[in-house]
Amino acid sequence: MNSKRKIDLTIVIPIILFFIISITSIYSAMTYLSPDNGNLALKQVIWYLVGIVLIVILLKLNNDYLYRNAWFFYIIGNILLVCLLLFAPEINNSKCWFVIPYIGSFQPSEFMKIFIMLVLAVMIAKFRENTDHPNIKEEFVFILKTLIVVLIPSVLTFLEPDTGSVMIYFIIYFCMMFTSGIRLRWFIILGGIIGIVLSLVLGCYFLNEDLFVNIFGTDLYYRFDRILDWRNGSGLQLENALAAIGSAGVFGHGFNATPIYFPESGTDFIFAVFASNFGLLGAIILIMIIVFFDMRLVNMATKKIASRDKFVLAGIIGMLVFQQVQNIGMTLGLLPITGITLPFISYGGSSLLSYLILVGIILNIGNEKEKEYNL
């Protein structure tokens, strides 16, 4: 048995390229950002270095340690979400972050995504081991249990409010449940229920705004208004981002030459910064790197690996693809503006660390596969 741990370069090299793209884009975005924010590019470098340390730690611990303690992490994550609502300062009308002096902010919902993946992977693997041919009742009870696991942090996160993270929780849930082997009818039923509820809520929003506000409150109304406003193609953020991209041509305006200001340029609209600097060619290269990385994960998930690892990979792939498509789509005016960032590229300590933790989990999965082949 060969116990030597290998580093999968097909995973590491895209991360290095993401790092370079992230730092150059954030540095360029700083042109129009307030000096009060500090040197965000340098901060992103520091977060990447911290993330590398976490990856090394995870490679030492192995994924089994995470699975054994999945429920503990999940409980801690929910406690942090409750503490946010009770004690966190309000920033931009939201209670999404703990402010840590001299360090920055900490966003528990970013790590809750990982905790949900780990718990669901453990639950699904256990269900499949204990029930070879589950009947409809057993599957129904199992679905209820897993749904409760996702609903608890979803409600807490929604109250912050952080609608984008709630969407990602459910994307993770559906992707992992789809690979669990349960009957397809449950997805059809659940999809039908969601469709009916959304139709009723959206119908109320469009046909009777006063009734919508009376039932759901002004907070939810403004959230819907922000998400659905993209259909008008208006707004400073979107208009200026499209102008920056559209004027870039094939090769772009050049590094650190973003031609126009738009809000959230270092986070939500980081793709617009990169595309305006490096043009159509640069945007295509970035998308190709993203697709290569995603397909590498898909290829890994189709190999012979432990069931828990397969379910976690399904959650990771679903989350990344959703965020990548949603972020780039909203930047181009093709999808609603939801505040969802571009993984590995957008500025943010908590989000970046959560993605790099997932990279550690992915590298561990690759190592476990290698150990099987070397037995």
Coordinates of C-alpha atoms in Angstrom, one line a residue:
M1 CA 0.0 0.0 0.0
N2 CA 1.4 3.4 -1.0
S3 CA 0.4 6.0 1.6
K4 CA 2.2 8.9 -0.2
R5 CA -0.2 11.7 -0.7
K6 CA -0.4 13.2 -4.1
I7 CA -1.5 16.7 -5.2
D8 CA -3.8 16.7 -8.2
L9 CA -2.4 19.4 -10.5
T10 CA -5.6 19.4 -12.6
I11 CA -7.2 20.9 -9.5
V12 CA -4.3 23.0 -8.2
I13 CA -3.4 24.7 -11.5
P14 CA -6.9 26.2 -12.1
I15 CA -6.9 27.5 -8.5
I16 CA -3.5 29.2 -9.1
L17 CA -5.0 30.8 -12.3
F18 CA -8.1 31.9 -10.3
F19 CA -5.8 33.4 -7.7
I20 CA -4.0 35.5 -10.4
I21 CA -7.2 36.6 -12.0
S22 CA -8.8 37.4 -8.7
I23 CA -5.9 39.6 -7.5
T24 CA -5.5 41.5 -10.8
S25 CA -9.3 42.1 -11.0
I26 CA -9.7 43.3 -7.4
Y27 CA -6.6 45.5 -7.8
S28 CA -8.2 47.1 -10.8
A29 CA -11.6 47.4 -9.0
M30 CA -9.9 49.4 -6.3
T31 CA -9.6 52.4 -8.6
Y32 CA -13.2 53.4 -7.9
L33 CA -13.5 52.0 -4.4
S34 CA -13.3 54.0 -1.2
P35 CA -9.8 54.1 0.4
D36 CA -11.6 53.3 3.7
N37 CA -11.8 49.7 2.4
G38 CA -8.1 49.4 2.6
N39 CA -6.0 47.4 0.1
L40 CA -8.5 44.7 -0.9
A41 CA -6.1 43.0 -3.3
L42 CA -3.5 42.5 -0.4
K43 CA -6.3 41.3 1.8
Q44 CA -7.3 38.7 -0.8
V45 CA -3.7 37.5 -1.0
I46 CA -3.7 37.0 2.7
W47 CA -7.1 35.1 2.6
Y48 CA -5.6 32.9 -0.1
L49 CA -2.6 32.1 2.1
V50 CA -4.8 31.3 5.0
G51 CA -6.9 29.1 2.7
I52 CA -3.7 27.2 1.7
V53 CA -3.0 26.6 5.4
L54 CA -6.5 25.2 5.8
I55 CA -6.0 22.9 2.8
V56 CA -2.8 21.5 4.3
I57 CA -4.6 20.9 7.6
L58 CA -7.4 19.1 5.8
L59 CA -5.0 16.9 3.9
K60 CA -3.6 15.8 7.2
L61 CA -7.0 15.2 8.8
N62 CA -8.7 13.4 5.9
N63 CA -12.4 13.7 5.0
D64 CA -13.3 10.9 7.5
Y65 CA -12.7 13.4 10.3
L66 CA -15.1 15.8 8.7
Y67 CA -17.8 13.2 8.2
R68 CA -17.4 12.0 11.8
N69 CA -17.9 15.5 13.1
A70 CA -20.5 16.7 10.5
W71 CA -23.3 17.1 13.0
F72 CA -21.1 19.0 15.4
F73 CA -20.1 21.4 12.6
Y74 CA -23.8 21.7 11.6
I75 CA -24.9 22.6 15.1
I76 CA -22.2 25.1 15.6
G77 CA -23.1 26.7 12.3
N78 CA -26.7 27.1 13.3
I79 CA -25.7 28.6 16.7
L80 CA -23.6 31.1 14.8
L81 CA -26.6 32.0 12.6
V82 CA -28.8 32.5 15.7
C83 CA -26.1 34.7 17.3
L84 CA -26.0 36.8 14.1
L85 CA -29.6 37.7 14.4
L86 CA -29.3 38.5 18.1
F87 CA -25.9 40.2 18.4
A88 CA -24.4 41.1 15.0
P89 CA -24.2 44.7 14.0
E90 CA -26.5 45.8 11.1
I91 CA -24.5 46.4 7.9
N92 CA -26.3 47.6 4.8
N93 CA -29.7 46.7 6.5
S94 CA -28.5 43.1 7.0
K95 CA -27.1 41.0 9.9
C96 CA -24.9 38.7 7.8
W97 CA -21.5 39.3 9.4
F98 CA -19.7 39.3 12.7
V99 CA -17.2 42.1 12.8
I100 CA -13.8 40.9 14.2
P101 CA -11.5 43.9 15.2
Y102 CA -8.3 44.2 13.2
I103 CA -9.2 41.1 11.1
G104 CA -12.5 41.9 9.3
S105 CA -15.9 40.4 8.9
F106 CA -16.9 36.8 9.3
Q107 CA -20.0 35.4 7.4
P108 CA -21.2 32.1 8.9
S109 CA -23.6 31.4 6.0
E110 CA -20.6 30.8 3.7
F111 CA -19.4 27.9 5.9
M112 CA -23.0 26.6 6.5
K113 CA -22.9 25.5 2.9
I114 CA -20.1 23.1 3.7
F115 CA -21.8 21.9 6.9
I116 CA -25.0 21.1 5.0
M117 CA -23.0 19.1 2.4
L118 CA -21.3 17.0 5.1
V119 CA -24.4 16.2 7.0
L120 CA -26.4 15.4 3.9
A121 CA -23.6 13.2 2.6
V122 CA -23.6 11.3 5.9
M123 CA -27.4 11.0 6.0
I124 CA -27.7 9.8 2.4
A125 CA -24.9 7.3 2.7
K126 CA -26.4 5.8 5.9
F127 CA -29.8 5.6 4.3
R128 CA -28.5 3.7 1.3
E129 CA -26.5 1.4 3.5
N130 CA -29.5 0.5 5.8
T131 CA -32.2 0.3 3.1
D132 CA -31.3 -1.6 0.0
H133 CA -34.7 -1.3 -1.6
P134 CA -36.6 1.5 0.3
N135 CA -40.3 1.7 -0.1
I136 CA -42.2 4.9 -0.6
K137 CA -42.9 5.5 3.1
E138 CA -39.2 5.1 4.0
E139 CA -38.2 7.5 1.2
F140 CA -40.8 10.0 2.3
V141 CA -39.6 10.0 5.9
F142 CA -36.0 10.3 4.7
I143 CA -36.9 13.3 2.5
L144 CA -38.6 15.0 5.4
K145 CA -35.5 14.5 7.7
T146 CA -33.1 15.9 5.1
L147 CA -35.5 18.8 4.3
I148 CA -35.6 19.8 7.9
V149 CA -31.8 19.8 8.0
V150 CA -31.8 22.3 5.2
L151 CA -34.8 24.3 6.3
I152 CA -33.4 25.2 9.7
P153 CA -30.3 27.2 8.5
S154 CA -32.4 28.4 5.5
V155 CA -34.9 30.2 7.7
L156 CA -32.2 31.7 9.9
T157 CA -30.2 32.9 6.9
F158 CA -33.3 34.3 5.2
L159 CA -34.0 36.4 8.3
E160 CA -30.6 38.1 8.0
P161 CA -31.6 38.6 5.1
D162 CA -29.3 36.7 2.7
T163 CA -31.5 35.3 0.0
G164 CA -28.6 34.3 -2.2
S165 CA -27.2 31.9 0.3
V166 CA -30.6 30.3 0.9
M167 CA -30.9 29.7 -2.9
I168 CA -27.5 28.0 -2.8
Y169 CA -28.5 25.8 0.2
F170 CA -31.4 24.4 -1.8
I171 CA -29.3 24.0 -5.0
I172 CA -26.9 21.8 -2.9
Y173 CA -29.8 19.9 -1.5
F174 CA -31.4 19.1 -4.8
C175 CA -28.1 18.1 -6.4
M176 CA -27.2 15.8 -3.6
M177 CA -30.7 14.2 -3.3
F178 CA -30.8 13.7 -7.1
T179 CA -27.7 11.5 -6.8
S180 CA -29.1 9.7 -3.7
G181 CA -31.0 7.2 -5.8
I182 CA -34.5 8.1 -4.5
R183 CA -37.4 7.8 -6.9
L184 CA -37.8 10.5 -9.6
R185 CA -41.4 11.1 -8.7
W186 CA -40.3 13.0 -5.5
F187 CA -38.6 15.6 -7.6
I188 CA -41.6 16.0 -9.8
I189 CA -43.9 16.4 -6.8
L190 CA -41.6 18.8 -5.1
G191 CA -41.0 20.7 -8.2
G192 CA -44.7 21.0 -8.8
I193 CA -45.3 22.3 -5.2
I194 CA -42.5 24.8 -5.6
G195 CA -43.9 25.9 -8.9
I196 CA -47.4 26.4 -7.5
V197 CA -46.2 28.4 -4.5
L198 CA -43.9 30.6 -6.6
S199 CA -46.8 31.2 -9.1
L200 CA -49.1 32.3 -6.2
V201 CA -46.5 34.5 -4.6
L202 CA -45.4 36.1 -7.9
G203 CA -49.0 36.5 -9.0
C204 CA -49.7 38.4 -5.9
Y205 CA -46.5 40.5 -6.4
F206 CA -47.4 41.5 -9.9
L207 CA -51.2 41.8 -9.6
N208 CA -51.7 43.3 -6.1
E209 CA -48.6 44.9 -4.6
D210 CA -50.5 46.2 -1.5
L211 CA -51.8 42.7 -0.7
F212 CA -48.3 41.3 -1.2
V213 CA -46.9 43.8 1.3
N214 CA -49.7 43.1 3.8
I215 CA -49.1 39.3 3.7
F216 CA -45.3 39.1 3.3
G217 CA -44.1 42.6 4.5
T218 CA -42.1 45.3 2.9
D219 CA -38.7 43.5 3.4
L220 CA -39.6 40.6 1.1
Y221 CA -41.3 43.0 -1.3
Y222 CA -38.0 45.0 -1.8
R223 CA -36.1 41.7 -2.1
F224 CA -38.4 40.6 -4.9
D225 CA -38.3 44.0 -6.5
R226 CA -34.5 44.0 -6.5
I227 CA -34.3 40.4 -8.0
L228 CA -36.9 41.1 -10.7
D229 CA -35.8 44.6 -11.7
W230 CA -33.3 43.1 -14.1
R231 CA -36.0 42.6 -16.7
N232 CA -36.1 46.4 -17.2
G233 CA -32.4 46.4 -18.1
S234 CA -31.9 49.5 -16.0
G235 CA -30.0 50.6 -12.9
L236 CA -26.6 52.2 -12.4
Q237 CA -24.9 48.9 -11.5
L238 CA -26.0 46.9 -14.6
E239 CA -25.9 49.8 -17.1
N240 CA -22.3 50.8 -16.2
A241 CA -21.1 47.1 -16.0
L242 CA -22.5 46.5 -19.5
A243 CA -20.9 49.7 -20.8
A244 CA -17.5 48.6 -19.4
I245 CA -17.8 45.2 -20.9
G246 CA -19.3 46.3 -24.2
S247 CA -16.6 49.0 -24.8
A248 CA -13.7 46.6 -24.1
G249 CA -13.6 45.0 -27.5
V250 CA -11.5 41.9 -28.2
F251 CA -8.5 42.7 -26.1
G252 CA -9.9 45.1 -23.4
H253 CA -8.9 48.4 -22.1
G254 CA -5.8 47.0 -20.3
F255 CA -4.9 46.1 -16.8
N256 CA -6.1 48.5 -14.2
A257 CA -8.0 50.5 -16.8
T258 CA -11.6 49.9 -15.9
P259 CA -13.3 52.8 -17.8
I260 CA -16.3 53.4 -15.6
Y261 CA -17.6 53.1 -12.0
F262 CA -20.2 50.6 -11.0
P263 CA -21.1 49.5 -7.4
E264 CA -19.9 46.2 -6.0
S265 CA -17.1 46.0 -8.6
G266 CA -14.8 43.9 -6.3
T267 CA -17.5 41.4 -5.4
D268 CA -20.7 40.8 -7.3
F269 CA -19.5 42.4 -10.5
I270 CA -15.9 41.3 -10.6
F271 CA -16.5 39.6 -13.9
A272 CA -17.3 43.0 -15.5
V273 CA -14.0 44.3 -14.2
F274 CA -12.0 41.5 -15.6
A275 CA -13.8 41.6 -19.0
S276 CA -13.4 45.3 -19.3
N277 CA -9.7 45.0 -18.6
F278 CA -8.9 42.0 -20.8
G279 CA -11.8 42.1 -23.3
L280 CA -13.6 39.2 -25.0
L281 CA -10.5 37.1 -25.2
G282 CA -9.8 37.4 -21.5
A283 CA -13.5 36.6 -20.7
I284 CA -13.3 33.5 -22.9
I285 CA -10.1 32.3 -21.3
L286 CA -11.6 32.7 -17.8
I287 CA -14.8 30.8 -18.8
M288 CA -12.6 28.0 -20.3
I289 CA -10.7 27.7 -17.0
I290 CA -14.0 27.6 -15.1
V291 CA -15.4 24.9 -17.4
F292 CA -12.2 22.8 -17.2
F293 CA -12.3 22.9 -13.4
D294 CA -16.0 22.0 -13.3
M295 CA -15.5 19.1 -15.8
R296 CA -12.6 17.8 -13.8
L297 CA -14.9 17.6 -10.7
V298 CA -17.6 15.9 -12.8
N299 CA -15.0 13.4 -14.1
M300 CA -13.9 12.7 -10.5
A301 CA -17.5 12.1 -9.4
T302 CA -18.0 9.5 -12.1
K303 CA -15.1 7.4 -10.9
K304 CA -15.2 4.7 -8.3
I305 CA -15.1 6.6 -5.0
A306 CA -16.8 6.4 -1.6
S307 CA -20.5 7.1 -1.6
R308 CA -20.1 10.0 0.8
D309 CA -17.5 11.6 -1.4
K310 CA -19.7 11.2 -4.4
F311 CA -22.6 13.0 -2.7
V312 CA -20.3 15.8 -1.5
L313 CA -19.0 16.3 -5.0
A314 CA -22.5 16.5 -6.3
G315 CA -23.2 19.3 -3.9
I316 CA -19.9 21.1 -4.7
I317 CA -20.5 20.9 -8.5
G318 CA -24.1 22.1 -8.2
M319 CA -23.1 25.0 -6.0
L320 CA -20.2 26.1 -8.2
V321 CA -22.0 25.8 -11.5
F322 CA -25.0 27.7 -10.1
Q323 CA -22.9 30.5 -8.8
Q324 CA -20.8 30.8 -11.9
V325 CA -23.8 30.9 -14.3
Q326 CA -25.8 33.2 -12.0
N327 CA -22.9 35.6 -11.4
I328 CA -21.8 35.9 -15.0
G329 CA -25.4 35.9 -16.2
M330 CA -26.4 38.7 -14.0
T331 CA -23.3 40.7 -15.0
L332 CA -24.4 40.4 -18.6
G333 CA -28.0 41.3 -17.8
L334 CA -29.2 37.8 -18.7
L335 CA -30.3 36.8 -15.1
P336 CA -31.6 38.7 -12.0
I337 CA -29.1 40.5 -9.8
T338 CA -29.0 38.4 -6.7
G339 CA -25.7 39.4 -5.0
I340 CA -24.2 36.0 -5.6
T341 CA -20.4 36.2 -6.1
L342 CA -18.1 34.5 -8.5
P343 CA -16.3 31.6 -6.7
F344 CA -12.5 32.0 -6.2
I345 CA -12.6 35.4 -8.0
S346 CA -14.7 37.8 -6.1
Y347 CA -13.3 39.5 -3.0
G348 CA -14.4 38.1 0.4
G349 CA -12.6 36.3 3.2
S350 CA -15.4 34.0 4.4
S351 CA -16.5 33.0 0.9
L352 CA -12.9 32.4 -0.4
L353 CA -12.0 30.4 2.7
S354 CA -15.1 28.2 2.3
Y355 CA -14.2 27.5 -1.4
L356 CA -10.6 26.6 -0.4
I357 CA -11.9 24.3 2.3
L358 CA -13.9 22.6 -0.5
V359 CA -10.7 22.4 -2.5
G360 CA -9.1 20.5 0.4
I361 CA -12.0 18.1 0.5
I362 CA -11.7 17.6 -3.3
L363 CA -7.9 16.9 -3.0
N364 CA -8.7 14.4 -0.2
I365 CA -11.2 12.6 -2.5
G366 CA -8.6 12.4 -5.2
N367 CA -6.1 10.9 -2.7
E368 CA -8.6 8.4 -1.4
K369 CA -9.1 7.2 -5.0
E370 CA -5.3 7.0 -5.5
K371 CA -5.0 4.9 -2.4
E372 CA -7.6 2.4 -3.7
Y373 CA -5.6 2.0 -6.9
N374 CA -2.4 1.5 -5.0
L375 CA -3.7 -1.2 -2.6

